[in-house]
């Protein structure tokens, strides 16, 4: 799960961004000034959304400072649309530059595009409590013990992990895990796979920690 740091002093916009990104399955940290933003920047941040006009400083300087210490992607989100600012932003190491107002849907597409360009391995694993999934090796450990999953069990778990924060309906899961040239999969196959997977990863299958039912809707990984 990616963590995005928003540095934006417009309270309403900061909150709208936070809500949109949380719904999109991102972890979000919000800062309202340059100082606060730099204070929140640590190794857990995967991308920074950065305003230029901040109360205690110039976002371009913040960008330069961030870039001086880390390779974390920076998307400028600002009302300033003159060429000079845009050029300076890219010279400071911006990965993208968007002029307000920008539709939240378009912004999310830009965020996804920038995150896609992160070097492979940066987020090569998923962790939630004691559960760790190493995507490249297709290896799963629970409290540091290897779980031996069948290919379908692994795919089911990876799908839920990659969609952490969302509810996956049974139909969505069937389409993505069993999409075998459109062949029909009995619901029972799904139930059996899920139950075997849970036996291998859940400390207590009667009260699942990892794969949870969202009543009447579907399944999610972790709390929803
Ligand atoms: Ca501002």
XYZ file of N, CA and C and ligand atoms in Angstrom:
673
model
N 0.842 -1.192 0.000
C 0.000 0.000 0.000
C 0.885 1.251 0.000
N 0.606 2.155 -0.874
C 1.425 3.351 -0.986
C 0.982 4.422 0.013
N 1.948 5.176 0.484
C 1.658 6.273 1.393
C 1.974 7.598 0.702
N 1.003 8.486 0.704
C 1.153 9.768 0.031
C 1.155 10.891 1.059
N 2.109 11.776 0.932
C 2.183 12.951 1.805
C 1.627 14.145 1.040
N 0.577 14.766 1.599
C -0.010 15.961 0.993
C 0.528 17.178 1.742
N 1.157 18.096 1.015
C 1.593 19.360 1.637
C 0.799 20.468 0.952
N -0.228 20.911 1.624
C -1.210 21.829 1.022
C -1.859 22.624 2.134
N -1.787 23.962 2.059
C -2.334 24.762 3.157
C -3.818 25.070 3.006
N -4.381 24.822 1.833
C -5.827 25.014 1.637
C -6.541 23.854 2.351
N -7.184 24.174 3.484
C -7.755 23.129 4.336
C -8.754 22.253 3.591
N -9.636 22.915 2.828
C -10.688 22.159 2.129
C -10.081 21.255 1.064
N -9.112 21.771 0.331
C -8.491 20.960 -0.715
C -7.687 19.820 -0.100
N -6.961 20.118 0.964
C -6.189 19.087 1.649
C -7.112 17.943 2.082
N -8.254 18.308 2.650
C -9.204 17.298 3.129
C -9.824 16.525 1.962
N -10.159 17.229 0.885
C -10.746 16.549 -0.288
C -9.742 15.550 -0.871
N -8.489 15.949 -0.927
C -7.438 15.064 -1.442
C -7.280 13.846 -0.539
N -7.284 14.122 0.771
C -7.111 13.034 1.730
C -8.229 11.997 1.579
N -9.455 12.506 1.466
C -10.585 11.582 1.336
C -10.511 10.781 0.047
N -10.227 11.478 -1.046
C -10.173 10.801 -2.343
C -9.100 9.726 -2.334
N -7.936 10.055 -1.805
C -6.823 9.106 -1.832
C -7.064 7.949 -0.862
N -7.655 8.228 0.299
C -7.973 7.143 1.229
C -8.949 6.170 0.593
N -9.957 6.715 -0.083
C -10.922 5.854 -0.766
C -10.246 5.059 -1.867
N -9.231 5.653 -2.470
C -8.505 4.955 -3.536
C -7.530 3.909 -3.010
N -7.482 3.730 -1.684
C -6.633 2.681 -1.127
C -5.228 3.133 -0.760
N -5.014 4.437 -0.653
C -3.699 4.923 -0.248
C -3.710 5.273 1.235
N -2.533 5.153 1.859
C -2.319 5.756 3.170
C -2.051 7.217 2.924
N -2.574 8.074 3.760
C -2.387 9.505 3.520
C -1.868 10.189 4.772
N -0.897 11.078 4.606
C -0.488 11.991 5.685
C -0.703 13.402 5.162
N -1.239 14.237 6.015
C -1.544 15.603 5.607
C -0.671 16.594 6.357
N -0.058 17.507 5.607
C 0.679 18.605 6.217
C 0.125 19.893 5.635
N 0.153 20.969 6.444
C -0.460 22.226 6.028
C 0.567 23.355 5.873
N 1.825 23.019 6.055
C 2.886 24.017 5.880
C 4.152 23.303 5.416
N 5.118 24.101 4.969
C 6.382 23.543 4.509
C 7.097 22.811 5.643
N 7.139 23.452 6.804
C 7.845 22.866 7.948
C 7.219 21.547 8.365
N 5.879 21.556 8.439
C 5.187 20.338 8.852
C 5.439 19.223 7.837
N 5.393 19.597 6.555
C 5.593 18.609 5.485
C 6.956 17.961 5.567
N 7.978 18.785 5.726
C 9.338 18.236 5.805
C 9.485 17.366 7.045
N 8.794 17.771 8.128
C 8.830 16.982 9.364
C 8.192 15.607 9.202
N 7.212 15.503 8.316
C 6.505 14.228 8.153
C 7.180 13.311 7.135
N 8.142 13.865 6.420
C 8.773 13.064 5.374
C 9.701 12.026 5.999
N 9.350 10.765 5.820
C 10.258 9.707 6.271
C 10.222 8.583 5.240
N 10.864 7.502 5.559
C 11.002 6.406 4.597
C 9.687 5.757 4.189
N 8.606 6.059 4.933
C 7.342 5.406 4.598
C 6.603 6.134 3.474
N 7.074 7.331 3.116
C 6.358 8.105 2.094
C 6.764 7.644 0.692
N 5.770 7.365 -0.139
C 6.048 6.906 -1.505
C 5.884 8.009 -2.536
N 5.164 9.062 -2.182
C 4.933 10.148 -3.135
C 4.511 11.394 -2.366
N 4.957 12.556 -2.861
C 4.581 13.819 -2.214
C 3.757 14.652 -3.186
N 2.604 15.116 -2.722
C 1.794 16.089 -3.465
C 2.108 17.442 -2.854
N 2.668 18.332 -3.642
C 3.248 19.541 -3.074
C 2.691 20.812 -3.707
N 2.174 21.672 -2.849
C 1.691 22.987 -3.249
C 2.896 23.939 -3.306
N 2.797 25.006 -4.087
C 3.928 25.956 -4.129
C 3.725 27.104 -3.140
N 2.512 27.677 -3.122
C 2.254 28.802 -2.221
C 1.920 28.313 -0.828
N 2.921 28.180 0.020
C 2.699 27.713 1.391
C 2.929 28.875 2.359
N 2.250 28.835 3.507
C 2.310 29.990 4.409
C 3.720 30.296 4.921
N 4.522 29.273 5.097
C 5.837 29.514 5.705
C 6.987 29.275 4.729
N 6.659 29.254 3.443
C 7.772 29.053 2.519
C 7.303 28.709 1.127
N 8.267 28.562 0.269
C 8.003 28.319 -1.131
C 8.090 26.806 -1.381
N 7.017 26.252 -1.955
C 7.004 24.820 -2.233
C 8.162 24.375 -3.120
N 8.616 25.276 -3.973
C 9.745 24.919 -4.842
C 10.997 24.637 -4.003
N 11.157 25.427 -2.938
C 12.312 25.196 -2.051
C 12.139 23.879 -1.295
N 10.872 23.614 -0.907
C 10.596 22.346 -0.221
C 10.943 21.189 -1.147
N 10.532 21.324 -2.413
C 10.823 20.279 -3.401
C 12.315 20.038 -3.524
N 13.056 21.125 -3.562
C 14.516 21.019 -3.685
C 15.102 20.299 -2.469
N 14.568 20.667 -1.307
C 15.074 20.046 -0.081
C 14.773 18.549 -0.049
N 13.529 18.211 -0.459
C 13.145 16.794 -0.491
C 14.065 16.050 -1.458
N 14.248 16.644 -2.635
C 15.043 15.994 -3.663
C 16.504 15.868 -3.249
N 16.953 16.798 -2.376
C 18.329 16.716 -1.892
C 18.575 15.474 -1.046
N 17.502 14.972 -0.412
C 17.670 13.849 0.516
C 17.129 12.531 0.004
N 16.185 12.565 -0.903
C 15.515 11.313 -1.296
C 15.088 11.339 -2.766
N 14.736 10.167 -3.260
C 14.248 10.042 -4.634
C 12.715 9.984 -4.647
N 12.073 10.249 -3.533
C 10.605 10.108 -3.485
C 9.965 11.000 -4.560
N 9.036 10.446 -5.347
C 8.416 11.250 -6.402
C 7.639 12.446 -5.853
N 7.720 13.551 -6.584
C 7.024 14.772 -6.194
C 6.093 15.208 -7.327
N 4.829 15.419 -6.991
C 3.897 16.019 -7.949
C 3.523 17.399 -7.402
N 3.842 18.430 -8.159
C 3.422 19.767 -7.759
C 1.960 19.945 -8.136
N 1.225 20.538 -7.216
C -0.185 20.799 -7.428
C -0.379 22.249 -7.016
N -0.522 23.136 -7.976
C -0.442 24.548 -7.642
C -1.285 25.408 -8.569
N -1.619 26.604 -8.063
C -2.382 27.544 -8.875
C -1.466 28.290 -9.846
N -0.168 28.192 -9.613
C 0.785 28.946 -10.437
C 0.988 28.246 -11.779
N 0.609 28.960 -12.825
C 0.688 28.294 -14.129
C 1.658 28.999 -15.077
N 2.542 29.857 -14.509
C 3.469 30.482 -15.455
C 4.654 29.561 -15.729
N 5.133 29.742 -16.948
C 6.175 28.876 -17.470
C 7.392 28.793 -16.544
N 7.728 29.937 -15.976
C 8.936 29.972 -15.153
C 8.820 29.033 -13.945
N 7.623 29.070 -13.290
C 7.432 28.185 -12.135
C 7.480 26.726 -12.554
N 6.859 26.449 -13.690
C 6.815 25.050 -14.137
C 8.232 24.558 -14.440
N 8.989 25.394 -15.125
C 10.370 25.014 -15.467
C 11.190 24.837 -14.189
N 11.042 25.790 -13.241
C 11.786 25.690 -11.977
C 11.413 24.407 -11.243
N 10.116 24.093 -11.242
C 9.659 22.887 -10.536
C 10.346 21.651 -11.105
N 10.381 21.543 -12.438
C 11.022 20.362 -13.028
C 12.522 20.388 -12.771
N 13.108 21.584 -12.767
C 14.540 21.687 -12.440
C 14.808 21.260 -11.004
N 13.809 21.456 -10.130
C 13.947 21.054 -8.724
C 13.755 19.553 -8.549
N 13.370 18.873 -9.607
C 13.200 17.426 -9.492
C 11.757 16.976 -9.454
N 10.837 17.823 -9.933
C 9.426 17.407 -9.982
C 9.260 16.227 -10.933
N 8.342 15.335 -10.578
C 7.994 14.240 -11.482
C 6.777 14.595 -12.307
N 6.011 15.546 -11.822
C 4.810 15.958 -12.540
C 4.394 17.320 -11.994
N 3.582 18.039 -12.769
C 3.174 19.395 -12.367
C 1.747 19.586 -12.835
N 0.851 19.831 -11.893
C -0.554 20.007 -12.253
C -1.038 21.364 -11.767
N -1.814 22.013 -12.608
C -2.309 23.338 -12.264
C -3.730 23.222 -11.730
N -3.954 23.835 -10.568
C -5.294 23.853 -9.966
C -6.199 24.801 -10.758
N -7.468 24.560 -10.811
C -8.118 23.385 -10.240
C -7.923 22.169 -11.140
N -7.739 21.026 -10.492
C -7.588 19.801 -11.274
C -8.638 18.822 -10.769
N -9.220 18.070 -11.676
C -10.237 17.123 -11.220
C -9.534 16.013 -10.442
N -10.191 15.561 -9.375
C -9.573 14.557 -8.514
C -9.313 13.268 -9.273
N -10.191 12.968 -10.224
C -10.010 11.729 -11.001
C -8.748 11.825 -11.853
N -8.563 12.992 -12.466
C -7.362 13.191 -13.289
C -6.112 13.149 -12.404
N -6.200 13.776 -11.241
C -5.059 13.761 -10.326
C -4.685 12.327 -9.953
N -5.702 11.512 -9.661
C -5.398 10.132 -9.270
C -4.692 9.385 -10.400
N -5.083 9.673 -11.634
C -4.410 9.035 -12.789
C -2.944 9.450 -12.851
N -2.676 10.707 -12.587
C -1.284 11.170 -12.599
C -0.485 10.495 -11.485
N -1.116 10.362 -10.309
C -0.439 9.704 -9.188
C -0.093 8.271 -9.562
N -1.081 7.577 -10.151
C -0.842 6.177 -10.538
C 0.296 6.089 -11.545
N 0.293 7.006 -12.503
C 1.314 6.970 -13.552
C 2.707 7.180 -12.951
N 2.812 8.108 -12.004
C 4.114 8.370 -11.379
C 4.547 7.154 -10.546
N 3.602 6.571 -9.798
C 3.947 5.421 -8.963
C 4.363 4.214 -9.801
N 3.747 4.095 -10.970
C 4.101 2.984 -11.870
C 5.563 3.048 -12.293
N 6.090 4.260 -12.313
C 7.477 4.414 -12.769
C 8.491 4.155 -11.654
N 8.016 3.908 -10.427
C 8.946 3.602 -9.336
C 9.731 2.363 -9.705
N 11.021 2.322 -9.371
C 11.799 1.140 -9.696
C 11.197 -0.104 -9.059
N 11.211 -1.208 -9.809
C 10.658 -2.456 -9.295
C 11.419 -2.827 -8.040
N 10.715 -3.378 -7.086
C 11.381 -3.792 -5.865
C 11.185 -2.767 -4.755
N 10.899 -1.520 -5.136
C 10.646 -0.512 -4.112
C 9.498 -0.949 -3.224
N 8.464 -1.453 -3.868
C 7.326 -1.957 -3.112
C 7.116 -3.402 -3.543
N 8.156 -4.194 -3.463
C 8.069 -5.584 -3.909
C 7.426 -6.487 -2.879
N 6.999 -5.881 -1.776
C 6.370 -6.734 -0.794
C 5.187 -6.027 -0.163
N 4.358 -6.823 0.472
C 3.183 -6.298 1.161
C 3.271 -6.767 2.597
N 2.939 -5.898 3.519
C 2.922 -6.334 4.906
C 1.679 -5.823 5.606
N 1.029 -6.712 6.294
C -0.070 -6.313 7.172
C 0.021 -7.187 8.421
N 0.248 -6.557 9.552
C 0.500 -7.284 10.803
C 1.570 -8.355 10.553
N 1.305 -9.613 10.900
C 2.345 -10.637 10.728
C 2.431 -11.220 9.333
N 1.558 -10.758 8.448
C 1.512 -11.335 7.094
C 2.414 -10.549 6.146
N 3.323 -11.264 5.484
C 4.187 -10.611 4.504
C 4.107 -11.383 3.189
N 3.917 -10.638 2.102
C 3.878 -11.261 0.774
C 5.033 -10.671 -0.032
N 5.914 -11.522 -0.512
C 6.999 -11.075 -1.396
C 6.520 -11.349 -2.827
N 6.144 -10.262 -3.500
C 5.497 -10.444 -4.799
C 6.396 -11.149 -5.817
N 7.664 -10.748 -5.883
C 8.527 -11.325 -6.920
C 8.732 -12.824 -6.708
N 9.018 -13.184 -5.465
C 9.276 -14.597 -5.171
C 7.980 -15.380 -4.983
N 6.853 -14.698 -4.965
C 5.544 -15.298 -4.681
C 5.609 -16.122 -3.389
N 6.201 -15.485 -2.387
C 6.437 -16.166 -1.128
C 5.643 -15.455 -0.045
N 5.015 -16.258 0.808
C 4.184 -15.681 1.874
C 4.682 -16.182 3.216
N 4.833 -15.262 4.158
C 5.164 -15.695 5.510
C 4.147 -15.111 6.488
N 3.881 -15.893 7.530
C 3.013 -15.410 8.604
C 3.819 -15.520 9.887
N 4.015 -14.415 10.557
C 4.882 -14.360 11.738
C 6.211 -15.057 11.454
N 6.759 -14.744 10.300
C 8.069 -15.218 9.852
C 8.128 -16.698 9.520
N 6.975 -17.378 9.505
C 6.980 -18.773 9.076
C 6.388 -18.851 7.688
N 7.025 -19.622 6.813
C 6.552 -19.718 5.433
C 5.196 -20.411 5.377
N 4.297 -19.877 4.571
C 3.002 -20.529 4.332
C 3.069 -21.149 2.938
N 2.734 -22.424 2.845
C 2.822 -23.091 1.540
C 1.471 -23.005 0.849
N 1.385 -22.100 -0.096
C 0.107 -21.871 -0.763
C 0.099 -22.487 -2.150
N -1.081 -22.925 -2.573
C -1.236 -23.383 -3.962
C -1.262 -22.130 -4.839
N -1.053 -22.288 -6.158
C -1.075 -21.102 -7.027
C -2.366 -20.281 -6.900
N -3.509 -20.923 -6.842
C -4.768 -20.164 -6.741
C -4.893 -19.471 -5.388
N -4.455 -20.153 -4.339
C -4.507 -19.535 -3.009
C -3.623 -18.288 -3.000
N -2.444 -18.417 -3.616
C -1.541 -17.263 -3.670
C -2.173 -16.119 -4.455
N -2.731 -16.436 -5.625
C -3.322 -15.382 -6.462
C -4.458 -14.677 -5.742
N -5.257 -15.452 -5.023
C -6.370 -14.874 -4.270
C -5.833 -13.912 -3.206
N -4.808 -14.336 -2.488
C -4.225 -13.498 -1.431
C -3.574 -12.248 -2.028
N -2.837 -12.419 -3.114
C -2.162 -11.268 -3.729
C -3.197 -10.256 -4.235
N -4.277 -10.768 -4.823
C -5.318 -9.863 -5.325
C -5.891 -9.006 -4.187
N -6.168 -9.656 -3.058
C -6.724 -8.908 -1.924
C -5.693 -7.924 -1.364
N -4.434 -8.331 -1.342
C -3.380 -7.450 -0.822
C -3.210 -6.234 -1.720
N -3.217 -6.460 -3.014
C -3.012 -5.340 -3.932
C -4.221 -4.394 -3.946
N -5.325 -4.882 -3.421
C -6.524 -4.039 -3.351
C -6.900 -3.719 -1.916
N -5.878 -3.677 -1.077
C -6.090 -3.380 0.345
C -6.871 -2.075 0.486
N -7.858 -2.121 1.383
C -8.670 -0.927 1.592
C -9.946 -0.948 0.769
N -10.014 -1.916 -0.174
C -11.230 -2.025 -0.981
C -11.909 -3.352 -0.663
N -13.184 -3.415 -0.968
C -13.900 -4.678 -0.850
C -13.942 -5.314 -2.228
N -13.514 -6.575 -2.306
C -13.564 -7.296 -3.576
C -14.782 -8.213 -3.545
N -15.663 -8.074 -4.519
C -16.812 -8.963 -4.559
C -16.363 -10.327 -5.086
N -17.190 -11.322 -4.832
C -16.864 -12.667 -5.297
C -16.712 -12.674 -6.820
N -17.559 -11.908 -7.490
C -17.484 -11.858 -8.963
C -16.144 -11.290 -9.419
N -15.710 -10.216 -8.770
C -14.412 -9.623 -9.134
C -13.289 -10.634 -8.927
N -13.355 -11.349 -7.811
C -12.292 -12.320 -7.515
C -12.320 -13.452 -8.531
N -13.508 -13.962 -8.819
C -13.606 -15.069 -9.782
C -13.040 -14.654 -11.134
N -13.366 -13.430 -11.539
C -12.878 -12.948 -12.847
C -11.367 -12.840 -12.891
N -10.787 -12.384 -11.758
C -9.345 -12.102 -11.804
C -8.475 -13.284 -11.409
N -9.004 -14.174 -10.593
C -8.174 -15.313 -10.177
C -8.444 -16.552 -11.033
N -9.666 -16.666 -11.482
C -10.007 -17.868 -12.247
C -10.329 -17.564 -13.709
N -9.897 -16.425 -14.168
C -10.249 -16.059 -15.531
C -9.514 -16.955 -16.512
N -10.113 -18.075 -16.805
C -9.471 -19.098 -17.619
C -10.202 -19.175 -18.936
N -9.959 -18.219 -19.802
C -10.652 -18.131 -21.082
C -12.163 -18.195 -20.882
N -12.626 -17.570 -19.842
C -14.061 -17.474 -19.603
C -14.712 -18.750 -19.110
N -13.890 -19.735 -18.726
C -14.509 -20.985 -18.299
C -15.233 -20.778 -16.966
N -16.273 -21.514 -16.791
C -17.139 -21.345 -15.642
C -16.522 -21.965 -14.392
N -16.455 -21.197 -13.353
C -15.924 -21.730 -12.107
C -17.063 -21.813 -11.109
N -17.183 -22.975 -10.529
C -18.249 -23.113 -9.542
C -17.888 -22.338 -8.284
N -18.921 -21.766 -7.696
C -18.708 -20.984 -6.505
C -18.027 -21.822 -5.424
N -18.319 -23.106 -5.458
C -17.731 -23.989 -4.461
C -16.205 -24.006 -4.540
N -15.675 -23.907 -5.766
C -14.219 -23.887 -5.951
C -13.627 -22.709 -5.194
N -14.302 -21.581 -5.319
C -13.854 -20.386 -4.602
C -13.889 -20.614 -3.093
N -15.018 -21.140 -2.619
C -15.166 -21.357 -1.179
C -14.089 -22.286 -0.625
N -13.783 -23.337 -1.398
C -12.781 -24.307 -0.947
C -11.399 -23.650 -0.899
N -11.080 -22.884 -1.956
C -9.771 -22.212 -2.008
C -9.621 -21.238 -0.851
N -10.680 -20.453 -0.622
C -10.632 -19.470 0.461
C -10.456 -20.160 1.810
N -11.180 -21.242 2.002
C -11.113 -21.908 3.298
C -9.731 -22.532 3.514
N -9.125 -23.094 2.440
C -7.769 -23.659 2.588
C -6.756 -22.547 2.854
N -6.920 -21.439 2.150
C -5.998 -20.313 2.341
C -6.067 -19.812 3.782
N -7.289 -19.669 4.265
C -7.438 -19.185 5.640
C -6.782 -20.132 6.636
N -6.947 -21.445 6.408
C -6.328 -22.412 7.342
C -4.821 -22.238 7.371
N -4.238 -21.828 6.222
C -2.780 -21.701 6.163
C -2.256 -20.376 6.728
N -3.080 -19.330 6.713
C -2.535 -18.036 7.163
C -3.197 -17.457 8.417
N -4.420 -17.870 8.706
C -5.101 -17.225 9.835
C -4.723 -17.877 11.163
N -4.366 -17.079 12.154
C -4.114 -17.640 13.487
C -5.386 -18.307 14.045
N -6.546 -17.735 13.750
C -7.799 -18.300 14.233
C -8.816 -18.189 13.104
N -9.121 -19.333 12.445
C -10.000 -19.265 11.271
C -11.428 -18.859 11.612
N -11.803 -19.013 12.886
C -13.163 -18.621 13.238
C -13.283 -17.101 13.368
N -12.138 -16.442 13.594
C -12.150 -14.978 13.668
C -10.996 -14.446 12.811
N -11.184 -14.420 11.490
C -10.070 -14.093 10.595
C -9.488 -12.697 10.849
N -8.159 -12.630 10.896
C -7.440 -11.369 11.051
C -7.176 -10.775 9.666
N -6.863 -11.659 8.720
C -6.387 -11.165 7.436
C -7.517 -11.064 6.406
N -8.066 -12.199 6.010
C -9.119 -12.121 4.989
C -10.480 -12.059 5.665
N -11.087 -10.915 5.568
C -12.345 -10.701 6.291
C -13.525 -10.612 5.338
N -14.647 -11.145 5.803
C -15.888 -11.017 5.043
C -16.471 -9.649 5.342
N -16.869 -8.969 4.303
C -17.640 -7.748 4.519
C -19.060 -8.152 4.161
N -19.865 -8.262 5.188
C -21.146 -8.932 5.043
C -21.960 -8.435 3.851
N -22.336 -9.375 3.018
C -23.192 -9.049 1.873
C -22.469 -8.386 0.723
N -21.201 -8.017 0.915
C -20.493 -7.295 -0.148
C -19.371 -8.109 -0.759
N -18.525 -8.659 0.079
C -17.394 -9.412 -0.455
C -16.319 -9.607 0.600
N -15.079 -9.447 0.166
C -13.950 -9.749 1.035
C -12.948 -8.619 0.993
N -12.198 -8.486 2.100
C -11.164 -7.461 2.142
C -10.024 -7.985 3.000
N -8.835 -7.417 2.789
C -7.691 -7.829 3.604
C -7.504 -6.830 4.743
N -7.560 -7.320 5.962
C -7.390 -6.439 7.117
C -8.655 -5.698 7.437
N -8.531 -4.696 8.320
C -9.751 -3.975 8.677
C -10.183 -3.102 7.506
N -11.441 -2.864 7.453
C -11.994 -2.130 6.320
C -12.546 -0.814 6.793
Ca -1.395 27.301 -1.121
